[in-house]
PDB file of C-alpha atoms in Angstrom:
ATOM      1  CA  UNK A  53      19.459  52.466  23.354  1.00 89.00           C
ATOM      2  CA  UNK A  54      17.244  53.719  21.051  1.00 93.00           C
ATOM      3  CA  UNK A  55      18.395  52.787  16.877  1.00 95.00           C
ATOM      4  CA  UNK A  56      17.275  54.660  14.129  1.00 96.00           C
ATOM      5  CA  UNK A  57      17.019  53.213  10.756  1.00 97.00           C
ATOM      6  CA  UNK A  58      16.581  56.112   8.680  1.00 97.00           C
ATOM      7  CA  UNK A  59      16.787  57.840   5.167  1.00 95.00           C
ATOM      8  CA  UNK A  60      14.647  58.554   1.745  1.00 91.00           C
ATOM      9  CA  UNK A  61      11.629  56.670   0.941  1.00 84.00           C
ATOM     10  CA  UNK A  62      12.570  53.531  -1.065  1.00 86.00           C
ATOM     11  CA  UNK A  63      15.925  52.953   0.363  1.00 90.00           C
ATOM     12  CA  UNK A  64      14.424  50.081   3.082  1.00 92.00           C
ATOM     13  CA  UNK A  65      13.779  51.065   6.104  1.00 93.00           C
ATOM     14  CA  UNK A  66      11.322  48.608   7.235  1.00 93.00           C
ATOM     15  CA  UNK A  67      12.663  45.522   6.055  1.00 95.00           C
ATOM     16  CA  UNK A  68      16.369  46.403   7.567  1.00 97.00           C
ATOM     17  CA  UNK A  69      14.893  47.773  10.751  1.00 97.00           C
ATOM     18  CA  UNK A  70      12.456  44.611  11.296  1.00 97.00           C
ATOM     19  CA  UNK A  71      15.788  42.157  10.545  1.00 97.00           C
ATOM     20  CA  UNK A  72      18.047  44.331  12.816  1.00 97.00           C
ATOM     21  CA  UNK A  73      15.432  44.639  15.514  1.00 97.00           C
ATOM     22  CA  UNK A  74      15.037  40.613  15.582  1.00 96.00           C
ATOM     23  CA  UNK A  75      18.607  40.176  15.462  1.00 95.00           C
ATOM     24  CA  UNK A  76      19.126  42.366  18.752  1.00 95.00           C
ATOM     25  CA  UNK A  77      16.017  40.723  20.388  1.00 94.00           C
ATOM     26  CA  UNK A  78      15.086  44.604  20.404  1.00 95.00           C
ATOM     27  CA  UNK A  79      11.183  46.647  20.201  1.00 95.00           C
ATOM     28  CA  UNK A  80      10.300  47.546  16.663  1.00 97.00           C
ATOM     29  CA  UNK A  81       8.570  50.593  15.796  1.00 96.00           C
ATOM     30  CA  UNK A  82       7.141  51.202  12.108  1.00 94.00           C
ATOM     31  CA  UNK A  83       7.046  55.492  11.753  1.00 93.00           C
ATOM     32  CA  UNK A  84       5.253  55.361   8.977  1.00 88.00           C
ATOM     33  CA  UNK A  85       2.339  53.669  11.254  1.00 91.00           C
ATOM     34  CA  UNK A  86       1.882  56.818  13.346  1.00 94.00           C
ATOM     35  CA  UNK A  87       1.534  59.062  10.571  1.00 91.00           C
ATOM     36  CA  UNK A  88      -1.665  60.569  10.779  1.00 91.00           C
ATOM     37  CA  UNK A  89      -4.002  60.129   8.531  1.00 90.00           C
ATOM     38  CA  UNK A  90      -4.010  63.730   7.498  1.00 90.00           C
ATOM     39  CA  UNK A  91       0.117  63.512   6.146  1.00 89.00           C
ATOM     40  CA  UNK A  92      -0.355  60.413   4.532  1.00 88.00           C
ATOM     41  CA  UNK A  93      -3.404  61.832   2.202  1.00 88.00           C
ATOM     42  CA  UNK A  94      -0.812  64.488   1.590  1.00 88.00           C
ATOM     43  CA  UNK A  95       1.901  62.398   0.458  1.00 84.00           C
ATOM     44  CA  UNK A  96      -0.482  60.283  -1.598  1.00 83.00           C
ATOM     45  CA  UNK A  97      -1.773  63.482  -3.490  1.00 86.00           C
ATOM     46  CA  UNK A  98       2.091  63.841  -3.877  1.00 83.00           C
ATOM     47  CA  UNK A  99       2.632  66.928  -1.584  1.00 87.00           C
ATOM     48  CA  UNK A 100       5.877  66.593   0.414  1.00 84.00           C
ATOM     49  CA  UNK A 101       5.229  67.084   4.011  1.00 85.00           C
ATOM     50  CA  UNK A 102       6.993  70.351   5.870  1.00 89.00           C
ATOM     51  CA  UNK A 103       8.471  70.625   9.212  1.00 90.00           C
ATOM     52  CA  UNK A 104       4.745  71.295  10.791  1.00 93.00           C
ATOM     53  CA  UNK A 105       3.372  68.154   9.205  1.00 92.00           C
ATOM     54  CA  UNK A 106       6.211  66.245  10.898  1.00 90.00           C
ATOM     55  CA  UNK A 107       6.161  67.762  14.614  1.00 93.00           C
ATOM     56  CA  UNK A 108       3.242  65.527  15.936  1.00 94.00           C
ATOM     57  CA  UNK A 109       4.414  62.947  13.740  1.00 93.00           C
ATOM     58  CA  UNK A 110       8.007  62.820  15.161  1.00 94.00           C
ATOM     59  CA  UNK A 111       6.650  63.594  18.529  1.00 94.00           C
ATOM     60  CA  UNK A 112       3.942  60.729  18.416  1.00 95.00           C
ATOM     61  CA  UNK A 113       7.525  58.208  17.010  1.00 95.00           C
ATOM     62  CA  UNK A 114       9.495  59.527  20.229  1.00 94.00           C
ATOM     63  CA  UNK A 115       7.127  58.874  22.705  1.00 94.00           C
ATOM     64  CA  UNK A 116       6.110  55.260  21.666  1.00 95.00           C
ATOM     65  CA  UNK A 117      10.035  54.961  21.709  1.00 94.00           C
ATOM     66  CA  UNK A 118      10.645  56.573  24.762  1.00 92.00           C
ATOM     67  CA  UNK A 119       7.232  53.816  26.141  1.00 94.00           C
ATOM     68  CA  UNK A 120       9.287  50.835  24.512  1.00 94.00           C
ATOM     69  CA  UNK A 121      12.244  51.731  25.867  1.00 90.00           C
ATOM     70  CA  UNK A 122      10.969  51.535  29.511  1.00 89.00           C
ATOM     71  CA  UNK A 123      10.366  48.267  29.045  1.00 90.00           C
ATOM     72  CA  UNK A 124      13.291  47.127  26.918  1.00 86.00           C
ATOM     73  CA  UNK A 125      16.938  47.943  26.684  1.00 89.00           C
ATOM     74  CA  UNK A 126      16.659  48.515  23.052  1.00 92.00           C
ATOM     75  CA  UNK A 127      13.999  50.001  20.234  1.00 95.00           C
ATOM     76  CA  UNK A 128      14.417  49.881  16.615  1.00 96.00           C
ATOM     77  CA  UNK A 129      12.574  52.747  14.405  1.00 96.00           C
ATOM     78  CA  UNK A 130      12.609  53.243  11.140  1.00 96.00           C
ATOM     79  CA  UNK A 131      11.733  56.802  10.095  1.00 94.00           C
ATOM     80  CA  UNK A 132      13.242  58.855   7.382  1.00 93.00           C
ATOM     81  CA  UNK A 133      14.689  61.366  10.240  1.00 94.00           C
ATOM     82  CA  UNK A 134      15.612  63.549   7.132  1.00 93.00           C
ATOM     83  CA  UNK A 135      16.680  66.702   9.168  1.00 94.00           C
ATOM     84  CA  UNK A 136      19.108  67.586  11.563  1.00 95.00           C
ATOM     85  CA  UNK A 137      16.088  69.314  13.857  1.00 94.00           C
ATOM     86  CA  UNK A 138      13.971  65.948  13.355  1.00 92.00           C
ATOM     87  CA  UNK A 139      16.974  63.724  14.649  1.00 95.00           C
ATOM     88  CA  UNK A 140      17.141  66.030  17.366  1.00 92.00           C
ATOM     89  CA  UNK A 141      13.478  65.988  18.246  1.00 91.00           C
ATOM     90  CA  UNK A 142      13.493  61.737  18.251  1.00 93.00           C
ATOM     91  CA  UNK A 143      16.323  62.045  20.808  1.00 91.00           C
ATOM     92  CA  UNK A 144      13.847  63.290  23.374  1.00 86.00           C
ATOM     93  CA  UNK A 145      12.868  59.667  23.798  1.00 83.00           C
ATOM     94  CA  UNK A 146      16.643  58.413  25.091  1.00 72.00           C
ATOM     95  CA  UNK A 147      20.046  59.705  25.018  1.00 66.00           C
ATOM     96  CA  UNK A 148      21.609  56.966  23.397  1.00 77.00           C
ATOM     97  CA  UNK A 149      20.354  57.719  19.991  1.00 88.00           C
ATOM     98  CA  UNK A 150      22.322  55.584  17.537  1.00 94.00           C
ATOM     99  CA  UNK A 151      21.490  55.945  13.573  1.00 96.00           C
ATOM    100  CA  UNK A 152      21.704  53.610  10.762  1.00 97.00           C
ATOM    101  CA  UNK A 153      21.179  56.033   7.631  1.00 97.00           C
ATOM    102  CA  UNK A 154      20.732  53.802   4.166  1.00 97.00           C
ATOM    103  CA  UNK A 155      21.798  55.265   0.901  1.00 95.00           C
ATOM    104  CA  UNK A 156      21.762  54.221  -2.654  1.00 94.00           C
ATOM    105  CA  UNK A 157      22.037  55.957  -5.662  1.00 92.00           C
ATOM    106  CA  UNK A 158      18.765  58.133  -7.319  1.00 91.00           C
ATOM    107  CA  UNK A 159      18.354  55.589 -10.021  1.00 89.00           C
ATOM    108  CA  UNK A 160      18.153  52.432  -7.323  1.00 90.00           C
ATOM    109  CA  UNK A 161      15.705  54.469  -5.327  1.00 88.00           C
ATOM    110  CA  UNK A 162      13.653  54.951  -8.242  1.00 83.00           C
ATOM    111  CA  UNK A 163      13.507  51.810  -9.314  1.00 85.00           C
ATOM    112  CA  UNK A 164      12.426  50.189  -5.702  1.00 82.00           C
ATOM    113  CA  UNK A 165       9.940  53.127  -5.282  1.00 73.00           C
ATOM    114  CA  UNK A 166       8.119  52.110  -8.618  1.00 74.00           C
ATOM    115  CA  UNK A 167       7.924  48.678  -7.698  1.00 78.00           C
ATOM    116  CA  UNK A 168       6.520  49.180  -4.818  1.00 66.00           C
ATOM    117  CA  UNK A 169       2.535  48.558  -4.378  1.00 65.00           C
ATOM    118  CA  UNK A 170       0.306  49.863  -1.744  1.00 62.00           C
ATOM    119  CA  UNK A 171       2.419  52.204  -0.576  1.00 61.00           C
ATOM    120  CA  UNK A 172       1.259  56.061   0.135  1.00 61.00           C
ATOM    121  CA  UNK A 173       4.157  57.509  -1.084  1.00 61.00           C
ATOM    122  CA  UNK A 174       4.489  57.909  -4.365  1.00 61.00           C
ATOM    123  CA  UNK A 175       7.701  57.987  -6.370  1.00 62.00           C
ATOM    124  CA  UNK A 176       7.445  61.269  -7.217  1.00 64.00           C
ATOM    125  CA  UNK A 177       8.389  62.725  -3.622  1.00 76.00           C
ATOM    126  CA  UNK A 178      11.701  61.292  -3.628  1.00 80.00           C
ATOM    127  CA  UNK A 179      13.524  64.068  -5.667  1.00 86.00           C
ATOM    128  CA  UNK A 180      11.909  66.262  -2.221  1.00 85.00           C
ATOM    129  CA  UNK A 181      13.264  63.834   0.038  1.00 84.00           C
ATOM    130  CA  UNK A 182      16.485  63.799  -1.624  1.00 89.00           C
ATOM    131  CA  UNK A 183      16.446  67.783  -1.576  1.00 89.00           C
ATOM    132  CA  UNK A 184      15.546  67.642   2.182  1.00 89.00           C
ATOM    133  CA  UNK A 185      17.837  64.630   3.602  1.00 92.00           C
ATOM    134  CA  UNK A 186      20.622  66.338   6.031  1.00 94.00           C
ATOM    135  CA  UNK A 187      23.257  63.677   6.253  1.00 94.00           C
ATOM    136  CA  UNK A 188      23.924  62.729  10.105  1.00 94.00           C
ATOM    137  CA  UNK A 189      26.662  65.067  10.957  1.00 91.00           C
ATOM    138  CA  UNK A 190      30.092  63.708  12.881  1.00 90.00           C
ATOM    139  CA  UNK A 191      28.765  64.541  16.628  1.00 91.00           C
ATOM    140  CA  UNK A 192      25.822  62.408  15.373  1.00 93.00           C
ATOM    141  CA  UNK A 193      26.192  58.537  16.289  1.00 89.00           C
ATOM    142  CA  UNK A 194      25.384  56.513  13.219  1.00 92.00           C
ATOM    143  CA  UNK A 195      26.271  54.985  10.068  1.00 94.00           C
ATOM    144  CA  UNK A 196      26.102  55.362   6.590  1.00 95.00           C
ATOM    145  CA  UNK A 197      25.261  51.701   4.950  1.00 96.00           C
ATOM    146  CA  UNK A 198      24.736  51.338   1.402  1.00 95.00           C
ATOM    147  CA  UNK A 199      21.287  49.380   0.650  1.00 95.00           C
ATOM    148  CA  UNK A 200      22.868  48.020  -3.317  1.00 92.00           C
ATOM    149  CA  UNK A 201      23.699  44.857  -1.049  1.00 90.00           C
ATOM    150  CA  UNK A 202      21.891  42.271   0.008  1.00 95.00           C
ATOM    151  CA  UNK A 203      19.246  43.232   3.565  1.00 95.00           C
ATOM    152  CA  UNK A 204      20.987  40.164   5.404  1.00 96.00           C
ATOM    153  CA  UNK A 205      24.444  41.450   4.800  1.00 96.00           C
ATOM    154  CA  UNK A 206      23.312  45.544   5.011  1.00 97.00           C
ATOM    155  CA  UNK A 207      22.138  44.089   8.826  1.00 97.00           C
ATOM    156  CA  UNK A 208      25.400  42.368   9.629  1.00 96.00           C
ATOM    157  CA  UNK A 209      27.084  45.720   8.834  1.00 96.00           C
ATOM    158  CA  UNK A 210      24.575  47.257  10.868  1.00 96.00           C
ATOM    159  CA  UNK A 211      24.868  45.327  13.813  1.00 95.00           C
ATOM    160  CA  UNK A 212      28.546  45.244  13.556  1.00 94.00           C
ATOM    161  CA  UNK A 213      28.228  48.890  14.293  1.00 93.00           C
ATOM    162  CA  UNK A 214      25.740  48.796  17.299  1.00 90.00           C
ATOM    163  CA  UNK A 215      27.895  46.044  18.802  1.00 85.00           C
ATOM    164  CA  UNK A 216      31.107  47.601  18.573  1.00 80.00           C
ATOM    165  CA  UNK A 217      29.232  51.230  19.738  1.00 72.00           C
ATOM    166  CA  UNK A 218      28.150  49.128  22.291  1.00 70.00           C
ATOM    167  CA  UNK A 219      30.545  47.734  23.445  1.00 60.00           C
ATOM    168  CA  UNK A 220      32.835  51.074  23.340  1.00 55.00           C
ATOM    169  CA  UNK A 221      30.380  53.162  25.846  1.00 53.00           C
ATOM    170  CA  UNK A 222      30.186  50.102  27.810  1.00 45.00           C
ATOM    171  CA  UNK A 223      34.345  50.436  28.620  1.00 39.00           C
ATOM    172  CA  UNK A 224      34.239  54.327  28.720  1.00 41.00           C
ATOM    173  CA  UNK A 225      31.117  53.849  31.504  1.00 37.00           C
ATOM    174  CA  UNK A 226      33.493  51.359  33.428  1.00 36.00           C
ATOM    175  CA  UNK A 227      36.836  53.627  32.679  1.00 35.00           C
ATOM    176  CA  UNK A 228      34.417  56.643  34.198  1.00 31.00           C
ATOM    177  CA  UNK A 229      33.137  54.712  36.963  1.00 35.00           C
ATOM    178  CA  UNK A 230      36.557  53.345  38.400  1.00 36.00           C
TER     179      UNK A 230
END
């Protein structure tokens, strides 16, 4: 099973995917570490990427996924997976695509983005993330979590919903089987 923390910048990725992904004993993998080095100059000169600066980017976050995965039963990414078509392209690396999409108001994102040091995106791209985030559809697997909580109790409700998907597909596998 491969879990998908995703939404705008600012709204925690990282820090909910690194929890959830020691919670669930599970792989971690950090998208923003395989960006190449040409999108994040982009996004530092505070030009949005497009769909071609994501391709190898989303391709290059499947297949270390997809690597994980053959050696664990479960991989954590965070990535902003902000399209429909990108979600679809990380699913290449395991059927069982399950998504944990964090959402907050503007104003919250703001104010985390601003705080932020060292980062290479800068606060002014999230009114294009915003403007490009599809939210996961209802064939799509996943969660919507709000991130105004706490990170230990935005995991619980996380991992209250890969359990009980889980544990769901686990009895419809055994229901098929018999």
């Amino acid at each position: 099973m491969i879990i998908v923390v995703m939404g705008v910048c600012g709204c925690g990725k990282t820090t909910i995917g690194q929890k959830l992904a020691e919670r669930l004993d599970a792989a971690f993998v950090e998208g923003d570490e395989l960006h190449p080095a040409s999108n994040k100059d982009k996004m530092a000169a505070g030009i949005p990427l497009d769909d071609e600066d994501r391709e190898p980017w989303l391709d290059a976050i499947a297949a270390k996924a997809a690597e994980l995965l053959s050696r664990a039963p479960c991989v954590v990414v965070s990535c902003s997976a902000l399209k429909r078509s990108y979600r679809d392209r990380l699913r290449t690396a395991g059927q069982d695509l399950e998504l944990v999409h964090l959402t907050g108001s503007k104003s919250l994102l703001q104010a985390r983005m601003n705080e932020r040091r060292g980062h290479f995106m800068p606060p002014g791209l999230l009114d294009s993330q915003l403007a490009t985030l599809q939210v996961p559809e209802a064939d799509e697997t996943g969660i919507n979590l709000n991130i105004s909580g706490k990170p230990d109790a935005i995991v619980e409700r996380a991992l209250a919903f890969v359990t009980l998907h889980t544990s769901s597909n686990s009895t419809k596998q055994k229901e098929t089987q018999s």
